[in-house]
mmCIF file of C-alpha atoms and ligand atoms in Angstrom:
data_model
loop_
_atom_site.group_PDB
_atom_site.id
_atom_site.type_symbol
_atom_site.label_atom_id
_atom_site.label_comp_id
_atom_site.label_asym_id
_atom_site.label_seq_id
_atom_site.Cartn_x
_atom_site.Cartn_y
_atom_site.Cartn_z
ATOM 1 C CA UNK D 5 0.000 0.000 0.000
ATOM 2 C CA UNK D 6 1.318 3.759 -0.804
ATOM 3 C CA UNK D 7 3.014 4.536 2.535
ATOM 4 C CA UNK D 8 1.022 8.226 2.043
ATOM 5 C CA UNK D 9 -2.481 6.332 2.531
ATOM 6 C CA UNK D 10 -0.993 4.393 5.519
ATOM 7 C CA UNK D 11 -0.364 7.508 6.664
ATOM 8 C CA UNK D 12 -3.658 9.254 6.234
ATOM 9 C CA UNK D 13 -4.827 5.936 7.987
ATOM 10 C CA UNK D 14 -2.931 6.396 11.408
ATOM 11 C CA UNK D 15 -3.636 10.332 11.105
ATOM 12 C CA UNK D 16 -7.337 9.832 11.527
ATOM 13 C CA UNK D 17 -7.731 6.537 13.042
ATOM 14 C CA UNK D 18 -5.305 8.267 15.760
ATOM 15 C CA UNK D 19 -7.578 10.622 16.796
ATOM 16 C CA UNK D 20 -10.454 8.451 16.525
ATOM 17 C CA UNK D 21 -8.589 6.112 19.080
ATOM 18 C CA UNK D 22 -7.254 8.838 21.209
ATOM 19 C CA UNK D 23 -11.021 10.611 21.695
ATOM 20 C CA UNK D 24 -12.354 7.104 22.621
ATOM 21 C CA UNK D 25 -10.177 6.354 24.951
ATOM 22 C CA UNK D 26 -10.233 9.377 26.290
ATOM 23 C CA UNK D 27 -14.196 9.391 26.916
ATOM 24 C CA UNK D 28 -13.298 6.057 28.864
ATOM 25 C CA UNK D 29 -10.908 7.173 31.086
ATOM 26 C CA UNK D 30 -10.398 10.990 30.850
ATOM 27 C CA UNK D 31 -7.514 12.690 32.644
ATOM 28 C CA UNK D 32 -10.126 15.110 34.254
ATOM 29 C CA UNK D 33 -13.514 16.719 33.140
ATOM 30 C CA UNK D 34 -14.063 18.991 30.687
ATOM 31 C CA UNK D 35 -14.959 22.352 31.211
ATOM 32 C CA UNK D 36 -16.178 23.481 27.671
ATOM 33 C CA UNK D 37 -17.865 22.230 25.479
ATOM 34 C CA UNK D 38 -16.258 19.043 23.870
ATOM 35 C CA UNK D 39 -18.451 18.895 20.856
ATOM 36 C CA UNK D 40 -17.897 22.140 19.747
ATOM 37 C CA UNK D 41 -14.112 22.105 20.659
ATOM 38 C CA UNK D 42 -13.910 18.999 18.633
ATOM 39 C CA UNK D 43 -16.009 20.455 15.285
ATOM 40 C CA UNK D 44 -13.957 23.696 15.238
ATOM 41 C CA UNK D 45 -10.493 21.710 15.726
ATOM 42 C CA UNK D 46 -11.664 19.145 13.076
ATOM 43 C CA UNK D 47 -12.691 21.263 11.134
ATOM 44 C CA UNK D 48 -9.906 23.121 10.568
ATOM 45 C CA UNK D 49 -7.977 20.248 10.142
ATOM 46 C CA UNK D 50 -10.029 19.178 7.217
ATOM 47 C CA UNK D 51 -9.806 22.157 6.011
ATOM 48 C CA UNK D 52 -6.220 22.869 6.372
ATOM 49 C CA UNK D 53 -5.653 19.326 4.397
ATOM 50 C CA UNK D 54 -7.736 20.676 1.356
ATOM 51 C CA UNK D 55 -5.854 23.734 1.091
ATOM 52 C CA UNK D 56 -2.841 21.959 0.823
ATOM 53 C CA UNK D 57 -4.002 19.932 -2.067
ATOM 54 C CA UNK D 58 -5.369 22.715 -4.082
ATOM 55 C CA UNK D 59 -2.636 25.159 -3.228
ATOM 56 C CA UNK D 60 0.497 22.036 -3.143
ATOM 57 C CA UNK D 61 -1.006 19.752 -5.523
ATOM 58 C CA UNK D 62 1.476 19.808 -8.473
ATOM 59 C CA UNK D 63 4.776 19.999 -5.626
ATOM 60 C CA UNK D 64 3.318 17.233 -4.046
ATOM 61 C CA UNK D 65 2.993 14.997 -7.272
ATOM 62 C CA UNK D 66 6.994 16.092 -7.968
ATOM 63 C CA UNK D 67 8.409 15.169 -4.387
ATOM 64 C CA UNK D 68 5.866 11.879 -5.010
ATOM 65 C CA UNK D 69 7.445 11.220 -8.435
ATOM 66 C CA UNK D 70 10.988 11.364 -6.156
ATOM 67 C CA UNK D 71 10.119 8.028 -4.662
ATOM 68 C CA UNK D 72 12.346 6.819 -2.095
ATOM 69 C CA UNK D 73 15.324 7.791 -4.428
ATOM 70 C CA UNK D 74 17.054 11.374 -2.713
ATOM 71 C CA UNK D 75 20.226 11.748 -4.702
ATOM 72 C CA UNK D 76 21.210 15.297 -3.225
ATOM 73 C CA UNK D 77 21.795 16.692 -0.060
ATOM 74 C CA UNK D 78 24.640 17.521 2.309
ATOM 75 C CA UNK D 79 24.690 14.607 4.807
ATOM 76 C CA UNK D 80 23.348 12.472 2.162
ATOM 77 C CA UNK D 81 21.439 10.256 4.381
ATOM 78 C CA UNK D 82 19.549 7.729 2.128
ATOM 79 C CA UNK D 83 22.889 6.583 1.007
ATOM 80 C CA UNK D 84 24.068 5.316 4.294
ATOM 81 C CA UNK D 85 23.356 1.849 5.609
ATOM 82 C CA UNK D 86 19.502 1.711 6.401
ATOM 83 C CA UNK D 87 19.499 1.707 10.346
ATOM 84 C CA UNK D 88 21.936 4.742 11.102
ATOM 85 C CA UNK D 89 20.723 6.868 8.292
ATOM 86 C CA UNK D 90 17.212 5.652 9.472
ATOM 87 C CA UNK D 91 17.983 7.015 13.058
ATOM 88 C CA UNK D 92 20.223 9.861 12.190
ATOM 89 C CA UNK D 93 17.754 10.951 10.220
ATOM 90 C CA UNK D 94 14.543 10.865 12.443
ATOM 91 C CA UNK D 95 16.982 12.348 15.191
ATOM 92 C CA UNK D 96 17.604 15.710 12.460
ATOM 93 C CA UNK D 97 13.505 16.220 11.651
ATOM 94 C CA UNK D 98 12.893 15.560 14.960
ATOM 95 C CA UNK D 99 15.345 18.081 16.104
ATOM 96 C CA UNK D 100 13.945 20.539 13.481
ATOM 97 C CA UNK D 101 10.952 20.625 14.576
ATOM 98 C CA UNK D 102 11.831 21.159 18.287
ATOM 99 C CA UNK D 103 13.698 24.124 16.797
ATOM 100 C CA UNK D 104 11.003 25.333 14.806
ATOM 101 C CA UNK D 105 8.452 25.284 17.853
ATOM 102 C CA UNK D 106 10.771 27.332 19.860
ATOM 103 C CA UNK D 107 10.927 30.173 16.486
ATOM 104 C CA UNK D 108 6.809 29.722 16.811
ATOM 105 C CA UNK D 109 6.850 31.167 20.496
ATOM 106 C CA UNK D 110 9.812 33.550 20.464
ATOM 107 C CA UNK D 111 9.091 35.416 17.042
ATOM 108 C CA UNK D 112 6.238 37.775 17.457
ATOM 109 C CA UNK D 113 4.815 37.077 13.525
ATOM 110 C CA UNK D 114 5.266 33.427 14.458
ATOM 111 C CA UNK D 115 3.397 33.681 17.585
ATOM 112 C CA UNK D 116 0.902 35.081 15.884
ATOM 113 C CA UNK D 117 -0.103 31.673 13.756
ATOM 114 C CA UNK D 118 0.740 29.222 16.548
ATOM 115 C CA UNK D 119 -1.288 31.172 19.294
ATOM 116 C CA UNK D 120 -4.241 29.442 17.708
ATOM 117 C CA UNK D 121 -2.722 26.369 18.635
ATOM 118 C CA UNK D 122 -2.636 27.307 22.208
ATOM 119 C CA UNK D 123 -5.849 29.023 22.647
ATOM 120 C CA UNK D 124 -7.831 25.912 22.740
ATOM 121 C CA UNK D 125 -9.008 25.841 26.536
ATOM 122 C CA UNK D 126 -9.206 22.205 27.164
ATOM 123 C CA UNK D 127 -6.687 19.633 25.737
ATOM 124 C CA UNK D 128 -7.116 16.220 23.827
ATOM 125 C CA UNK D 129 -6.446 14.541 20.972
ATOM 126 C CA UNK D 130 -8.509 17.173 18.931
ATOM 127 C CA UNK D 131 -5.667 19.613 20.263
ATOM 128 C CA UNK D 132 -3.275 18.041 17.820
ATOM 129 C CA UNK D 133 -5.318 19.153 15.029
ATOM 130 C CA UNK D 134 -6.112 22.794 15.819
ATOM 131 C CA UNK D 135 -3.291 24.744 13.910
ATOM 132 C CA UNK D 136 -3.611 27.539 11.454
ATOM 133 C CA UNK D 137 -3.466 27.592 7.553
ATOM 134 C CA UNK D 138 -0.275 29.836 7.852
ATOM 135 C CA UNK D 139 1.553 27.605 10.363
ATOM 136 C CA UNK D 140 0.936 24.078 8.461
ATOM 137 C CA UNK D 141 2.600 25.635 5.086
ATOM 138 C CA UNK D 142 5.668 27.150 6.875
ATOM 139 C CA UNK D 143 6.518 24.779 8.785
ATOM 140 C CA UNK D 144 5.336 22.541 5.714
ATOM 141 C CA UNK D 145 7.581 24.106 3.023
ATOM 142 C CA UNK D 146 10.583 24.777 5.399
ATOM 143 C CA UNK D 147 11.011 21.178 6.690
ATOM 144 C CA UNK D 148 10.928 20.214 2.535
ATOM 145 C CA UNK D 149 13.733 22.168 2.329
ATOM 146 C CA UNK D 150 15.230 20.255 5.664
ATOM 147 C CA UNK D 151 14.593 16.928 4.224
ATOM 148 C CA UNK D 152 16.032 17.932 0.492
ATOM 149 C CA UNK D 153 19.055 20.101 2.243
ATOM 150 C CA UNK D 154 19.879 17.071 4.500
ATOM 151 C CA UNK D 155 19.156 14.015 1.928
ATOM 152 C CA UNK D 156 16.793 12.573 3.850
ATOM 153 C CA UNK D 157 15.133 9.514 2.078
ATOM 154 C CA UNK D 158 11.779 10.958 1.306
ATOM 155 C CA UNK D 159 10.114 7.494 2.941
ATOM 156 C CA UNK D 160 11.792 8.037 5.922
ATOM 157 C CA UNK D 161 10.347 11.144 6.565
ATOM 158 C CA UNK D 162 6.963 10.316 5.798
ATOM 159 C CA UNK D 163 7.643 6.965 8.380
ATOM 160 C CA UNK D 164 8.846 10.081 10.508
ATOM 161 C CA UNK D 165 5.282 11.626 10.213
ATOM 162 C CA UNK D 166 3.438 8.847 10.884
ATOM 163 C CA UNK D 167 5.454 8.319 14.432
ATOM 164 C CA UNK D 168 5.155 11.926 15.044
ATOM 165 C CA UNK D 169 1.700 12.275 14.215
ATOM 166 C CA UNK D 170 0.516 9.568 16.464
ATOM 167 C CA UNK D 171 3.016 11.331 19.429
ATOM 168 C CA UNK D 172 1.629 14.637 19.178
ATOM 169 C CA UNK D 173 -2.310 13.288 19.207
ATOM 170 C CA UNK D 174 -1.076 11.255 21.969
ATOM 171 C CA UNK D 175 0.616 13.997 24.197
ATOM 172 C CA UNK D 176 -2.011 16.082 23.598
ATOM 173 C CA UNK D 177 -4.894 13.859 24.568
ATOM 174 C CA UNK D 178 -6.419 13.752 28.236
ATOM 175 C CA UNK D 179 -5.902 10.200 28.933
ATOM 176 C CA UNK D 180 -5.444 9.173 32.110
ATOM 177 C CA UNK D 181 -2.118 7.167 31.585
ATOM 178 C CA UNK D 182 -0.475 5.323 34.281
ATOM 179 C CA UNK D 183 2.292 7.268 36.585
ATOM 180 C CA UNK D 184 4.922 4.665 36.101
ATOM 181 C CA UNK D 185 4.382 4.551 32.442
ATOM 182 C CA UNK D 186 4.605 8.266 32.067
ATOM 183 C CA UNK D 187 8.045 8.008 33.555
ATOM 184 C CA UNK D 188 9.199 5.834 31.513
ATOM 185 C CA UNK D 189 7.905 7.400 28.361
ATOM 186 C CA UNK D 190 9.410 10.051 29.548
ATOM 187 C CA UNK D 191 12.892 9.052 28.909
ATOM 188 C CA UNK D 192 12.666 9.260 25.466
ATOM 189 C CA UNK D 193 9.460 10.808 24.427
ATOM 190 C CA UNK D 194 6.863 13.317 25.459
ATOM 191 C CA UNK D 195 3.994 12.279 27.918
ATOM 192 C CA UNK D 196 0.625 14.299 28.048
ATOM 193 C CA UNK D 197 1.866 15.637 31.562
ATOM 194 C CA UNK D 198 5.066 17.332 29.834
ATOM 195 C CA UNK D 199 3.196 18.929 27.018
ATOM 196 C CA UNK D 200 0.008 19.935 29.432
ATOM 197 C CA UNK D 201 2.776 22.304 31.160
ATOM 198 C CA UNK D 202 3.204 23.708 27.757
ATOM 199 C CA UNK D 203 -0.170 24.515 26.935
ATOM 200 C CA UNK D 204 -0.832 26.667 30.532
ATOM 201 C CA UNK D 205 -1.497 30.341 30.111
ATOM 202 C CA UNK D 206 1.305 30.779 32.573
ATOM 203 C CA UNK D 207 3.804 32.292 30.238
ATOM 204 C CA UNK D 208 6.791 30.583 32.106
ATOM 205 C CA UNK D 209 5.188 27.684 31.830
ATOM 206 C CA UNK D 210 4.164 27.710 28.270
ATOM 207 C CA UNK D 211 7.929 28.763 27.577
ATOM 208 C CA UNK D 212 8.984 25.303 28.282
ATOM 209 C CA UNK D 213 8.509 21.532 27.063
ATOM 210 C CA UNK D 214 8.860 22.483 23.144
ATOM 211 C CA UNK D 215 9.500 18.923 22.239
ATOM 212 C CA UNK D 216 7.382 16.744 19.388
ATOM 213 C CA UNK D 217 8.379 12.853 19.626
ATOM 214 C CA UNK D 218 11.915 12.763 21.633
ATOM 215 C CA UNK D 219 11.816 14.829 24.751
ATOM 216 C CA UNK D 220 16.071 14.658 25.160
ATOM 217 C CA UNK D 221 16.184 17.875 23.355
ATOM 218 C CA UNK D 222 14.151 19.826 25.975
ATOM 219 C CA UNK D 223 17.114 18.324 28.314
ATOM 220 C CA UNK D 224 19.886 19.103 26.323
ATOM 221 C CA UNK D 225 18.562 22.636 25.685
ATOM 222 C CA UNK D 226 17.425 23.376 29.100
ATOM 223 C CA UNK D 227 14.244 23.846 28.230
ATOM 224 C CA UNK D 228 12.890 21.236 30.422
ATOM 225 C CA UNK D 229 10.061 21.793 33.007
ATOM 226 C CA UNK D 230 8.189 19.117 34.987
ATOM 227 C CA UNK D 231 8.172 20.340 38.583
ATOM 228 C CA UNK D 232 4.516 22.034 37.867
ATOM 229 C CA UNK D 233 1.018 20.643 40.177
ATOM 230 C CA UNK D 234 -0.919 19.202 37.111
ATOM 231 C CA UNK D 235 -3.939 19.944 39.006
ATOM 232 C CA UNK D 236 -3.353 23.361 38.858
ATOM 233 C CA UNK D 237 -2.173 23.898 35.511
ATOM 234 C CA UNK D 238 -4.860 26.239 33.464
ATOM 235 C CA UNK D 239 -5.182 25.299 29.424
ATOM 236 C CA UNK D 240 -5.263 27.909 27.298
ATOM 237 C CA UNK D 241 -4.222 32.029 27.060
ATOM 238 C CA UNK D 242 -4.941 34.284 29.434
ATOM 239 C CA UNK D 243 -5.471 36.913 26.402
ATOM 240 C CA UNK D 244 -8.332 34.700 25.452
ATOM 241 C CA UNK D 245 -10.721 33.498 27.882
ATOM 242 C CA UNK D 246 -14.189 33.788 25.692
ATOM 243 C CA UNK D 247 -14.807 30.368 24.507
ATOM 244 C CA UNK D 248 -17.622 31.890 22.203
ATOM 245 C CA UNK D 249 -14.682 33.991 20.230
ATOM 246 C CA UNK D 250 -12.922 30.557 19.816
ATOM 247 C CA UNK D 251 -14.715 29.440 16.748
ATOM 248 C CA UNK D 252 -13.953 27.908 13.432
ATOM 249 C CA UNK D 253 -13.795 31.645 11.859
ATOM 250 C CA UNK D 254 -12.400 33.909 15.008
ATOM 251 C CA UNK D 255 -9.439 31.217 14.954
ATOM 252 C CA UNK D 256 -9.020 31.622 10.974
ATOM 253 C CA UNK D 257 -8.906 35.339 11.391
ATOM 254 C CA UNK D 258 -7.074 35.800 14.574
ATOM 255 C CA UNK D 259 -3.209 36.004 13.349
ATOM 256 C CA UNK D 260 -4.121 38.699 11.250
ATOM 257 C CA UNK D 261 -7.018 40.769 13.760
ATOM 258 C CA UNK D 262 -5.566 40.592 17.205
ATOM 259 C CA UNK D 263 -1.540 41.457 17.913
ATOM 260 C CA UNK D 264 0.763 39.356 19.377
ATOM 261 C CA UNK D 265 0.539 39.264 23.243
HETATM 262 ZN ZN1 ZN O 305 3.638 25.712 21.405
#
């Protein structure tokens, strides 16, 4: 099967998993609406994934047409032997998009796309697909570049996607997952607790835990923080706290209505 519909397959039936488990055993309750939280974050998730294809369509057929052959690149990765050019190479996208999160909070234009991201005021699975137009092609187009600049074998990376895909729906879902687990996870990924921290209107807070699958480069980077009371921890912005100006639209609109606080 084309290794892009397996991925379309775990995108979706992620989520789908994630919410159900999450109405069986649910980290805590929800305070707004879930229904509507779940439409509007859908929704533009749907619609974010048509865009691409009518704005992307013809790139995508070329990079498609590239197969798993990647004969360029500095570090030439699909020429090593499979498993260290396999890891190296998850380790560099990986790493890319740690850095690229960290650009999305500390540049104010950034900020601007990937506040919608963190104005969501509960957190689950549906979290992981609540991101603007604006912030899906840059980070889109620029980690092309990454892939083609690095010779990454194009297969890789969309194996890559699939793994980080399924971490970010899980580390943003409200599961209640087992302490010991967590910990463990921990080591070498991100747990929901980790990224929670990161979602918290505290701006300290939110200025930490910028990691997508691995969580070493939080500890390499210093940018590490787990000594927060979960309990307390409040989801969302404090510059938005009207759930009613949190729609489908308002979110569309807001890089370009509101400034950057
Ligand atoms: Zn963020």
């Amino acid at each position: 099967m084309d290794i892009r519909i397996i991925k379309l397959v775990f995108f979706w039936g992620g989520l789908i998993v994630f919410l159900l488990l999450e109405l069986h055993k649910p980290y805590r309750p929800t305070t707004f609406s879930k229904l509507k939280r779940w439409l509007t974050n859908i929704s533009l998730s749907i619609s974010n994934g048509l865009l691409i294809q009518v704005f992307f369509a013809g790139l995508l057929v070329i990079i498609a047409s590239q197969g798993v052959r990647q004969p360029y690149g500095l570090l030439n990765l699909s020429r090593q032997p499979f498993w260290p050019g396999f890891i190296l190479s998850l380790l560099l996208i990986d790493l890319y998009f740690y850095a690229m999160h960290v650009l999305y909070h500390k540049v104010p234009i950034l900020w601007r796309l990937h506040r919608v991201h963190h104005s969501d005021m509960n957190m689950d699975a549906s979290t992981a697909h609540r991101f603007h137009f604006g912030e899906i092609c840059i980070t889109g187009l620029l980690r092309l570049l990454v892939v083609y600049i690095l010779g990454i074998n194009y297969t890789v990376y969309l194996i890559y996607e699939i793994f980080m895909n399924l971490a970010i729906q899980f580390h943003h879902s409200s599961i209640k997952v087992n302490g010991t687990f967590e910990k463990v996870w921990l080591l070498f990924f991100v747990p929901p607790s980790m990224h929670r921290i990161h979602h918290s209107v505290i701006i300290t807070e939110r200025d930490s835990n910028y990691g997508v699958l691995f969580s070493f480069w939080d500890r390499l980077f210093g940018t590490l923080a787990m000594q927060v009371d979960q309990q307390k921890i409040i989801i969302g912005l404090g510059s938005h706290r009207n759930f009613a100006k949190l729609g489908f639209l308002k979110l569309w609109a807001m890089p370009f209505t509101e400034k950057s606080l």
